[in-house]
Tab-separated table of C-alpha atoms in Angstrom:
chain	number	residue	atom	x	y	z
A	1	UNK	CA	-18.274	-25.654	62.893
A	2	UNK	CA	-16.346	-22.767	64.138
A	3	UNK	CA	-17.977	-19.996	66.376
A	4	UNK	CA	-16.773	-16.687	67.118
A	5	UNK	CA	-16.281	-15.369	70.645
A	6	UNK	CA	-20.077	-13.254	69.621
A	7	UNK	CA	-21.072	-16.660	69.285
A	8	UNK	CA	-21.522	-16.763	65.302
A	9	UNK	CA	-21.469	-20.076	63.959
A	10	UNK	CA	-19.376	-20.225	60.632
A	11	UNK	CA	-20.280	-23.234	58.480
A	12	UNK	CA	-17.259	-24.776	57.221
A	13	UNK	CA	-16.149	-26.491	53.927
A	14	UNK	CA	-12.660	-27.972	53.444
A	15	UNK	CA	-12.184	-27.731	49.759
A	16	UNK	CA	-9.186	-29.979	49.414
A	17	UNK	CA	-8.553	-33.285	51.469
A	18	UNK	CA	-6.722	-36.242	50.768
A	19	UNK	CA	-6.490	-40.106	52.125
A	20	UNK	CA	-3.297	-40.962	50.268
A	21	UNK	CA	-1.101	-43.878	51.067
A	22	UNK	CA	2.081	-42.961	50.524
A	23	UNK	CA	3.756	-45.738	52.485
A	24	UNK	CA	7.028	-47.954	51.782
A	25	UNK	CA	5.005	-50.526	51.180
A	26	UNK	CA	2.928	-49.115	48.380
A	27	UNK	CA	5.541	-46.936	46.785
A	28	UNK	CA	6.551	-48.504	43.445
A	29	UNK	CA	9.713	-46.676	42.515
A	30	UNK	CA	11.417	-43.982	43.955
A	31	UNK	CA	9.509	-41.967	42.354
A	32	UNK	CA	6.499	-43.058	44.984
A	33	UNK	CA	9.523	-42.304	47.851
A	34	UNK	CA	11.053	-38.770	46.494
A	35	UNK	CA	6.986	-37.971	46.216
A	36	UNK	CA	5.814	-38.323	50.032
A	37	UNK	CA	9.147	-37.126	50.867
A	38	UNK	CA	8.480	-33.347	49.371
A	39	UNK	CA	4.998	-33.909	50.867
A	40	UNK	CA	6.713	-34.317	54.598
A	41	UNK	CA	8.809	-31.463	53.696
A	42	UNK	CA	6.223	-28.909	53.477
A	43	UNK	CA	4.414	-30.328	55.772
A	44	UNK	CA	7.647	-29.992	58.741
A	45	UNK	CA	9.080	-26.436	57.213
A	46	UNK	CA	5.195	-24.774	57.124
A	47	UNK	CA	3.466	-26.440	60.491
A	48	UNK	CA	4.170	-25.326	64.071
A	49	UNK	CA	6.131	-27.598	65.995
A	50	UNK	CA	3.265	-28.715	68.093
A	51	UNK	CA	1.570	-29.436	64.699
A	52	UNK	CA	4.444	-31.781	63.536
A	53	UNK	CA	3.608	-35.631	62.314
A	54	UNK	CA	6.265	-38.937	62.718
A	55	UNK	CA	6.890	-39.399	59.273
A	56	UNK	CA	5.095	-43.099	59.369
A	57	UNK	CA	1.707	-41.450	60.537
A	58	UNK	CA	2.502	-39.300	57.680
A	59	UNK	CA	2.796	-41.897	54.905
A	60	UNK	CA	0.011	-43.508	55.676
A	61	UNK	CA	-3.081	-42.517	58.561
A	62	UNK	CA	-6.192	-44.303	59.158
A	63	UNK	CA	-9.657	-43.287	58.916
A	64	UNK	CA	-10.444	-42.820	62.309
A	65	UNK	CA	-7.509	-40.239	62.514
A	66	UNK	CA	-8.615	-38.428	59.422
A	67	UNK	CA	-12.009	-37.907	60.773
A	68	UNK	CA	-10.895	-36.535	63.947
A	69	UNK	CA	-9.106	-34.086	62.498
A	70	UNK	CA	-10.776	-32.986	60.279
A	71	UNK	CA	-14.593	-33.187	62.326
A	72	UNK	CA	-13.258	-33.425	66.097
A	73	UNK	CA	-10.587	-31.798	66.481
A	74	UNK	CA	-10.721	-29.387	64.332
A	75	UNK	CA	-14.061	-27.459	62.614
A	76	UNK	CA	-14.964	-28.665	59.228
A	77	UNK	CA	-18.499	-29.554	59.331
A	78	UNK	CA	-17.783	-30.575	55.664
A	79	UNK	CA	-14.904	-31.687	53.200
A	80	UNK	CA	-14.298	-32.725	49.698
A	81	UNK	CA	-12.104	-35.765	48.975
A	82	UNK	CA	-9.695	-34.651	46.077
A	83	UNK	CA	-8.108	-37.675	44.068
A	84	UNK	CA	-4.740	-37.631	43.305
A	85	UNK	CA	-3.881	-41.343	41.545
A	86	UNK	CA	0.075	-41.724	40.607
A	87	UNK	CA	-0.554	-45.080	39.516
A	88	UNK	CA	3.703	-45.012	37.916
A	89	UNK	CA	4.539	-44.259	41.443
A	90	UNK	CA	2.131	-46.367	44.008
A	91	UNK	CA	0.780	-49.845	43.439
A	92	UNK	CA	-2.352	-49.286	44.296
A	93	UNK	CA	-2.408	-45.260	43.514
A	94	UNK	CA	-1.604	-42.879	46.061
A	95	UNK	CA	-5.178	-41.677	47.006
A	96	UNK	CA	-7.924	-42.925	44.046
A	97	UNK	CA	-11.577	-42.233	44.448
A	98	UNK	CA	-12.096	-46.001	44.774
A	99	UNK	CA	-9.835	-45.266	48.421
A	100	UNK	CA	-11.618	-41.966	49.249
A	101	UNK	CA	-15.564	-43.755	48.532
A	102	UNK	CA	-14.922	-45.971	51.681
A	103	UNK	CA	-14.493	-42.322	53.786
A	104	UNK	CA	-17.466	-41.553	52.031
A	105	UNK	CA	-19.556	-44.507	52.569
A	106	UNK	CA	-19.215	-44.513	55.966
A	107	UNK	CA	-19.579	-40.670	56.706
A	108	UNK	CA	-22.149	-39.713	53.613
A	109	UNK	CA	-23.112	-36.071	55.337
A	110	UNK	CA	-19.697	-35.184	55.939
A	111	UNK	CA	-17.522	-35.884	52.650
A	112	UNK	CA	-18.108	-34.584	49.175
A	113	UNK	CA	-16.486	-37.672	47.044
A	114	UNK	CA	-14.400	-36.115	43.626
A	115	UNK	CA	-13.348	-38.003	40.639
A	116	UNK	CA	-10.225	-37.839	38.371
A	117	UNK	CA	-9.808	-38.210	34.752
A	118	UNK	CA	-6.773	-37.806	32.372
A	119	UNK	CA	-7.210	-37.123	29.235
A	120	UNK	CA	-4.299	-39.384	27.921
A	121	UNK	CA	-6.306	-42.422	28.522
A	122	UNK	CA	-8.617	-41.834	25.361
A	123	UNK	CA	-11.815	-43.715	24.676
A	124	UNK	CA	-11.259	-45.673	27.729
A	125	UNK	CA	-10.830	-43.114	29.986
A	126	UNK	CA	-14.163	-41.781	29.123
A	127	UNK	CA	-15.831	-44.937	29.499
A	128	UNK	CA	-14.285	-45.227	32.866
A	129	UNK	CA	-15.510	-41.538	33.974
A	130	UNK	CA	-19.172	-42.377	32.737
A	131	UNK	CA	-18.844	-45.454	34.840
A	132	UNK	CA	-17.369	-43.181	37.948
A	133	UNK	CA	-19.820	-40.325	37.405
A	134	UNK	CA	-22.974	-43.015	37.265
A	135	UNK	CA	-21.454	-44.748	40.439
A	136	UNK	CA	-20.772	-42.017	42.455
A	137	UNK	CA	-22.902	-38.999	41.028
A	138	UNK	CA	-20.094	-36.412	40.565
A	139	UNK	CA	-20.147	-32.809	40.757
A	140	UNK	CA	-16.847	-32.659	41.179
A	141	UNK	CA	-13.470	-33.447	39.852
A	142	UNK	CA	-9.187	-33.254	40.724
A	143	UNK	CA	-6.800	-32.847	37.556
A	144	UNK	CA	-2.861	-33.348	38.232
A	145	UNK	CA	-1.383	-32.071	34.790
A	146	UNK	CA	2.054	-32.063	36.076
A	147	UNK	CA	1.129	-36.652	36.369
A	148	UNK	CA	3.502	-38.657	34.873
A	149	UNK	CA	2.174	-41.348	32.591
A	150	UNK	CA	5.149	-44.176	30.765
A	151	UNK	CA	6.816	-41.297	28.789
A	152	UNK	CA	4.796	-38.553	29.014
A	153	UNK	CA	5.510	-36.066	31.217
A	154	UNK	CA	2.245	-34.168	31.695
A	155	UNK	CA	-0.334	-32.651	29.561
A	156	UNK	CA	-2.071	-29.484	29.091
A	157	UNK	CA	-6.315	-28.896	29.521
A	158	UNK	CA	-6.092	-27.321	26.014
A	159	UNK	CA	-5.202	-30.467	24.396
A	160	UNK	CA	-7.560	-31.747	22.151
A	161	UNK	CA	-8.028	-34.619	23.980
A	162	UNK	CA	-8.540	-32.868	27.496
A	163	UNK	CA	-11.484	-30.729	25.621
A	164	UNK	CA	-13.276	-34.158	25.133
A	165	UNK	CA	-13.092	-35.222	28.408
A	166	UNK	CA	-14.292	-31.491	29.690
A	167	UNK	CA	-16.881	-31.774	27.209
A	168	UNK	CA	-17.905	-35.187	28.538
A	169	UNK	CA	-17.515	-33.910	32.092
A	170	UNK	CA	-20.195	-30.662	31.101
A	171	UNK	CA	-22.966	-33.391	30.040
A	172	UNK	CA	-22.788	-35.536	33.141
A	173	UNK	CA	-23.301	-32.192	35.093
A	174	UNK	CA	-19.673	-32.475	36.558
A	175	UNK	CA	-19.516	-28.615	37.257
A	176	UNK	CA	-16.423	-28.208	39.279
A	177	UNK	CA	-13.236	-28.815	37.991
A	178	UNK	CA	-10.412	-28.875	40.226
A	179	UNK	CA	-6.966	-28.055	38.783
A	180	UNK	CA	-3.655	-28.566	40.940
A	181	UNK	CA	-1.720	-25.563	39.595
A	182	UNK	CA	1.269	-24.256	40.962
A	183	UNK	CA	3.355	-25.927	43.487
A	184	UNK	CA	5.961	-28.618	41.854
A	185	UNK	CA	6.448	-32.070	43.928
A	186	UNK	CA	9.493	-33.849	42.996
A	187	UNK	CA	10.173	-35.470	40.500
A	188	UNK	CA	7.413	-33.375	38.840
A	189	UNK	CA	8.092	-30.779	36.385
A	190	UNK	CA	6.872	-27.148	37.547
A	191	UNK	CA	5.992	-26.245	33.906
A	192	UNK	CA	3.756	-28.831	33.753
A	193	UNK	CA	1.879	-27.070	36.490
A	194	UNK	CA	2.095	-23.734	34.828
A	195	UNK	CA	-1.767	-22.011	35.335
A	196	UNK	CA	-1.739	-20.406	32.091
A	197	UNK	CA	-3.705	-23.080	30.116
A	198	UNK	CA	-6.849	-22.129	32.412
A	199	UNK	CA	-7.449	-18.808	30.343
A	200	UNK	CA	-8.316	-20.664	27.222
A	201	UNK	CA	-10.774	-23.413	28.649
A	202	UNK	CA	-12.524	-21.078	31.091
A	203	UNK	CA	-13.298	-19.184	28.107
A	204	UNK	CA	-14.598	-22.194	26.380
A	205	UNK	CA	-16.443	-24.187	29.090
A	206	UNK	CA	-18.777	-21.209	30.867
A	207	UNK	CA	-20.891	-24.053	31.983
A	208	UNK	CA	-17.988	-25.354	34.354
A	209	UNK	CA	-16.041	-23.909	37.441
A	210	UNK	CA	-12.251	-23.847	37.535
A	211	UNK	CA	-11.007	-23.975	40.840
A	212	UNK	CA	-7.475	-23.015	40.577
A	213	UNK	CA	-5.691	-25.086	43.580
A	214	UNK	CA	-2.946	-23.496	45.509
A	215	UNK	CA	-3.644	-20.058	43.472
A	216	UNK	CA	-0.873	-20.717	41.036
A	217	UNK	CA	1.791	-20.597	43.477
A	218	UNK	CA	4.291	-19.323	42.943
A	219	UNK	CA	2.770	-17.699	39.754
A	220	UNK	CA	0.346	-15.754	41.689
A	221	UNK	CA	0.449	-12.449	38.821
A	222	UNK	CA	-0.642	-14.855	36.138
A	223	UNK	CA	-3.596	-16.288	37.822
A	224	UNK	CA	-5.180	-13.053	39.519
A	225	UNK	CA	-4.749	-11.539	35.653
A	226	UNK	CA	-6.419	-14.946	34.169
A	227	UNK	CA	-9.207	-15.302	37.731
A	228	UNK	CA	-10.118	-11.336	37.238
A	229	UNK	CA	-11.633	-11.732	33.526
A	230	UNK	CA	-12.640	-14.916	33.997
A	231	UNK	CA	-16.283	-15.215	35.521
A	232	UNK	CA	-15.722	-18.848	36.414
A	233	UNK	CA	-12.151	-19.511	38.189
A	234	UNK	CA	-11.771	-19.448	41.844
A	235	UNK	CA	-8.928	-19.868	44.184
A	236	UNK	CA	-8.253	-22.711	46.265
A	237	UNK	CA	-6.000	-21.382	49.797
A	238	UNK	CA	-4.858	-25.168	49.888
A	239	UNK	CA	-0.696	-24.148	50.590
A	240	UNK	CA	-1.175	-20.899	50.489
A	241	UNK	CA	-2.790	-20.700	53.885
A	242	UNK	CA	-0.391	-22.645	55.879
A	243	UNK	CA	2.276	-19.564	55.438
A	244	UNK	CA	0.171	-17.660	57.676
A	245	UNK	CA	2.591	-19.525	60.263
A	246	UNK	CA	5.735	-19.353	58.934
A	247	UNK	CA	5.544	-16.063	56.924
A	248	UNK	CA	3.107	-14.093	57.766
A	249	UNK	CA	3.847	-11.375	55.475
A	250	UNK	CA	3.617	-13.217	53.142
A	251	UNK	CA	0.383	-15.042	53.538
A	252	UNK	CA	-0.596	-11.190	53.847
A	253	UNK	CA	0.714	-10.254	50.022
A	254	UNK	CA	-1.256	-13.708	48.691
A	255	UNK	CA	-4.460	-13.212	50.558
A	256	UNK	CA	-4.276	-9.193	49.927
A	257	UNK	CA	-3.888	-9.883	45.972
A	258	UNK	CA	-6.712	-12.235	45.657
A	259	UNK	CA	-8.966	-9.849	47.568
A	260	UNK	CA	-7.854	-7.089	45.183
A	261	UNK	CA	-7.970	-9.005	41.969
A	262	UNK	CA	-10.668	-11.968	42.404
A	263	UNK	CA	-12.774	-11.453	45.401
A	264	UNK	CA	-14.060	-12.415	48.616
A	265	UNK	CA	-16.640	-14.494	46.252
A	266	UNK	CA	-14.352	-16.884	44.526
A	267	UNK	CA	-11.653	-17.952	47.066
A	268	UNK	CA	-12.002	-21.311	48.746
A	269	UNK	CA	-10.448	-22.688	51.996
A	270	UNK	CA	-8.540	-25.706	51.873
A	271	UNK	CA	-6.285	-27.573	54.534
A	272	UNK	CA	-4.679	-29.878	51.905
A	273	UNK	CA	-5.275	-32.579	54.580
A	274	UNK	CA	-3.192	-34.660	55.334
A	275	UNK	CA	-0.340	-32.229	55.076
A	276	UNK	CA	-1.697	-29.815	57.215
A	277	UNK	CA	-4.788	-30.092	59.899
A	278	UNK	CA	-7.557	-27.677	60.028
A	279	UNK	CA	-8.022	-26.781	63.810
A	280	UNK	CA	-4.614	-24.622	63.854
A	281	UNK	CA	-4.974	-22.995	60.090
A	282	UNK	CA	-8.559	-21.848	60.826
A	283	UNK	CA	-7.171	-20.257	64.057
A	284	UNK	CA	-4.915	-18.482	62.848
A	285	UNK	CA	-6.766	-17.293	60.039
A	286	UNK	CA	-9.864	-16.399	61.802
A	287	UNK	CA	-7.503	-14.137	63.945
A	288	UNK	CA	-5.694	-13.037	61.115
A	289	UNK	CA	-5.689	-9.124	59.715
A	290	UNK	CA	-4.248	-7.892	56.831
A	291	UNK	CA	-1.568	-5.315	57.760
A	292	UNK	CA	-2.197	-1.604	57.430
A	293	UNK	CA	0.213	-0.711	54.899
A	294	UNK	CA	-0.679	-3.655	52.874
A	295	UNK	CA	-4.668	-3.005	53.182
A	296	UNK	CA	-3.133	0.954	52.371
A	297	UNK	CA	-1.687	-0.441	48.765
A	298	UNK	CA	-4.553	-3.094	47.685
A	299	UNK	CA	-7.421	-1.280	49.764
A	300	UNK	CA	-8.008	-5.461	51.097
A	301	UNK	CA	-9.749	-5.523	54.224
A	302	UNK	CA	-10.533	-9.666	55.372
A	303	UNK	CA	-13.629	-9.173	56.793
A	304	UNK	CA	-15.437	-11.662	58.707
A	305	UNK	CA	-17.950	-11.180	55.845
A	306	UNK	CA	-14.966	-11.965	53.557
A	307	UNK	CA	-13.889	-14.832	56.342
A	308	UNK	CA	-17.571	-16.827	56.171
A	309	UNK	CA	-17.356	-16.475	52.419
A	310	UNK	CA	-14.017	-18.124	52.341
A	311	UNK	CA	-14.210	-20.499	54.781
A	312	UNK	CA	-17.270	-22.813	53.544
A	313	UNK	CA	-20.226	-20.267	51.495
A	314	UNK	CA	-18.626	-20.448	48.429
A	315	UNK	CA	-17.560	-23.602	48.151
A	316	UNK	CA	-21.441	-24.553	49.717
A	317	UNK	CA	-22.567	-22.625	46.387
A	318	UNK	CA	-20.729	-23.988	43.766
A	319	UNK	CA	-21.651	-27.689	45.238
A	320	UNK	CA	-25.206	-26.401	46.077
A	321	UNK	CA	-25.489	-27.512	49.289
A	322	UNK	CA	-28.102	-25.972	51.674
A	323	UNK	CA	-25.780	-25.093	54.824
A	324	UNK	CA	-28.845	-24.764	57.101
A	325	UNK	CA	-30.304	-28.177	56.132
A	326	UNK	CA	-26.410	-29.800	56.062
A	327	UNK	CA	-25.993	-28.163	59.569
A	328	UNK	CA	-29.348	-29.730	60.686
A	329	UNK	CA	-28.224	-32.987	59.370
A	330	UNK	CA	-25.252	-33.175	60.978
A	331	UNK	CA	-26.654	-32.205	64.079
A	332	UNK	CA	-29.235	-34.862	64.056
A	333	UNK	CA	-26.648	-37.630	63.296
A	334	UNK	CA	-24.845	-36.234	66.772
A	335	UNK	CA	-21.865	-34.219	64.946
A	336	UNK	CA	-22.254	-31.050	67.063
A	337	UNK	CA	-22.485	-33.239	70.144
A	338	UNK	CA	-18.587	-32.636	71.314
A	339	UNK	CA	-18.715	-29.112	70.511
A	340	UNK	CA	-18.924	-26.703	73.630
A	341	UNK	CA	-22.087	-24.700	73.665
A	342	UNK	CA	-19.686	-21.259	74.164
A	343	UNK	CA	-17.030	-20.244	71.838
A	344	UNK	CA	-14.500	-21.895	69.746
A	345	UNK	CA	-12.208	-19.272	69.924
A	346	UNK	CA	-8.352	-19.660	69.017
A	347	UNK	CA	-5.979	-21.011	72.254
C-alpha cells in the first residue's frame, strides 16, 4: 500500500515477480552461470548504489527476504509469481511454479500463482497444464519464447503447436497470457524475443489478454503499433521502469510513448523482483513527471489518475480482484499493521 502525502491510499499490484534459484549449486551448465550473470548485470548497472545486492543473495534469496521486500519494505499489497523454468540450464529449473506454490501456500492473499507451458512439449505438455491449471486454478500464465529446449532454439506463439496450447489455455479460463518480449539474456537469442508474433494471436484469441513484458524493449515502435490496434495487449513496465534511475530521459520517451499509443488503461507495473525491489522504483515513479517538452510532442501527462491505473487497477481488473475486499483482507490478517498511519511519501 502506498499513500500519498494527501493521504490517498494506492492499491498496489506487482505484475512480475520471481523466486528463481540461480545458484552455483543448481546451475547445470554454463549456460545456468552466463544466465544469472546478465541478471546481476542489470540488476548493478540500473539500481542505485544503496539498492545494490552481494551477488550470493542475488543467486539465490529466501522467502522471508522476498516477502519483506516486496510487503514490508516496500508497498505491494499484491504480486503475481511469474515462472520462468530453464530446465537445460538449472537442475531443478530456475524458478517453476512448483517453487513459487510454496510462496503461495503460505501467503494465499498476497501472491497471484502463474503457470508456464511450452508448446514444444506436445500432447504431454497439455496434459501437464490441465494437471497445473486443476491444481492451482490458473488465470494466469509466463511464456519465455526466446527458452532453449535440446536443439531448439526458441519458438514462436504462431506455431501451430503454440495455437493448441492457447486454445487449451482459453477453455480452462486461463485469460492472461504473459509474454517475455524484448530484452535478450545471454546466451539467448534476441530474435527469439522479437514482439512481432503478438499481432497475429491477439487477433485470433480475443478471449485472452497479452501482456507484453518489458514493452518490447528495445523494439518499443513495433509494439505501441501492434498494442494500439489491438484491444487486448497491455504493457508490462517490468525493465523499463528501473531506467527512471539511471536514465531518466529515457524512462521519459518509454513511459511518454505508451501513454500516447496504448494508454493509461493497459500498462502494468512490474518490479521484475528479484532484480529490482519495489520500495525505491515506486518512489521514484510516484514522484516522477514527464518533462515539458516531451509532454509538448506526445501531449502525455502521468497523472496520478494515470499513476493508480498503472500501479495495481489494471492489473486488479484483468485478474478480477475486488481491491476493497483484498485490502480488507489483508488488513484483517495484520498486513497494514507496520504501515504508519501518515504518509508513505518518497525519502
Amino acid at each position: 500500500m502506498y499513500r500519498t502525502a494527501k493521504g490517498e491510499e494506492i492499491f498496489v499490484i506487482d505484475g512480475h515477480t520471481h523466486f528463481w534459484d540461480g545458484s552455483p549449486a543448481n546451475q547445470k551448465n554454463i549456460h545456468g552461470k552466463q544466465f544469472i550473470d546478465c541478471f546481476y548485470a542489470y540488476h548493478s548497472n540500473l539500481s542505485p548504489p544503496s539498492e545494490k545486492w552481494e551477488k550470493e543473495k542475488f543467486e539465490k534469496y529466501d522467502a522471508k527476504t522476498m516477502f519483506d521486500d516486496l510487503f514490508v519494505t516496500g508497498y505491494d499489497d499484491m504480486a503475481i509469481l511469474q515462472p520462468t523454468y530453464l530446465t537445460d540450464f538449472y537442475k531443478s529449473g530456475f524458478n517453476t511454479t512448483e517453487r513459487n506454490s510454496a510462496m503461495k501456500k503460505s501467503h494465499p492473499d498476497r501472491f497471484i500463482l502463474n503457470g508456464a507451458f511450452d508448446p514444444r512439449d506436445g500432447t504431454k505438455g497439455l496434459e501437464a497444464l490441465h494437471a497445473l491449471s486443476e491444481k492451482h486454478k490458473l488465470k494466469g500464465v509466463k511464456l519465455y519464447t526466446a527458452e532453449w529446449r535440446g536443439e531448439s532454439k526458441g519458438y514462436k506463439l504462431t506455431d501451430k503447436a503454440s495455437y493448441q496450447y492457447l486454445e487449451a489455455a482459453q477453455k480452462l479460463g486461463i485469460k492472461n497470457i504473459h509474454v517475455h518480449k524484448g530484452p535478450t539474456i545471454i546466451p539467448l537469442n534476441r530474435d527469439a524475443f522479437d514482439v512481432a508474433d503478438i499481432d497475429d494471436v491477439a487477433t485470433s484469441f480475443q478471449d485472452l489478454n497479452f501482456i507484453v513484458e518489458h514493452c518490447g524493449l528495445p523494439r518499443l515502435d513495433d509494439f505501441c503499433w501492434i498494442a494500439t490496434q489491438e484491444t487486448n495487449v497491455y504493457a508490462g513496465l517490468a525493465v523499463a521502469l528501473p531506467f527512471i534511475h539511471s536514465r531518466p530521459g529515457y524512462f521519459a520517451h518509454v513511459i511518454s510513448e505508451l501513454l500516447f499509443w496504448v494508454g493509461p488503461d493497459k500498462i502494468l507495473y512490474g518490479s521484475d523482483y528479484g532484480i529490482w525491489t519495489p520500495k525505491w522504483l515506486i518512489d521514484k515513479f510516484m514522484a516522477f513527471e514527464i518533462p515539458a517538452d516531451v509532454t509538448k510532442e506526445t501531449g502525455s501527462v502521468l497523472s496520478m489518475e494515470a499513476k493508480t491505473k498503472i500501479l495495481g487497477l489494471n492489473a486488479a481488473r484483468i485478474y478480477g480482484i475486488d481491491v476493497e475486499a483484498q485490502k480488507k483482507k489483508i488488513r484483517a490478517g495484520g498486513g497494514y499493521a507496520h504501515l504508519p498511519e501518515a504518509v508513505h511519501a518518497p525519502r
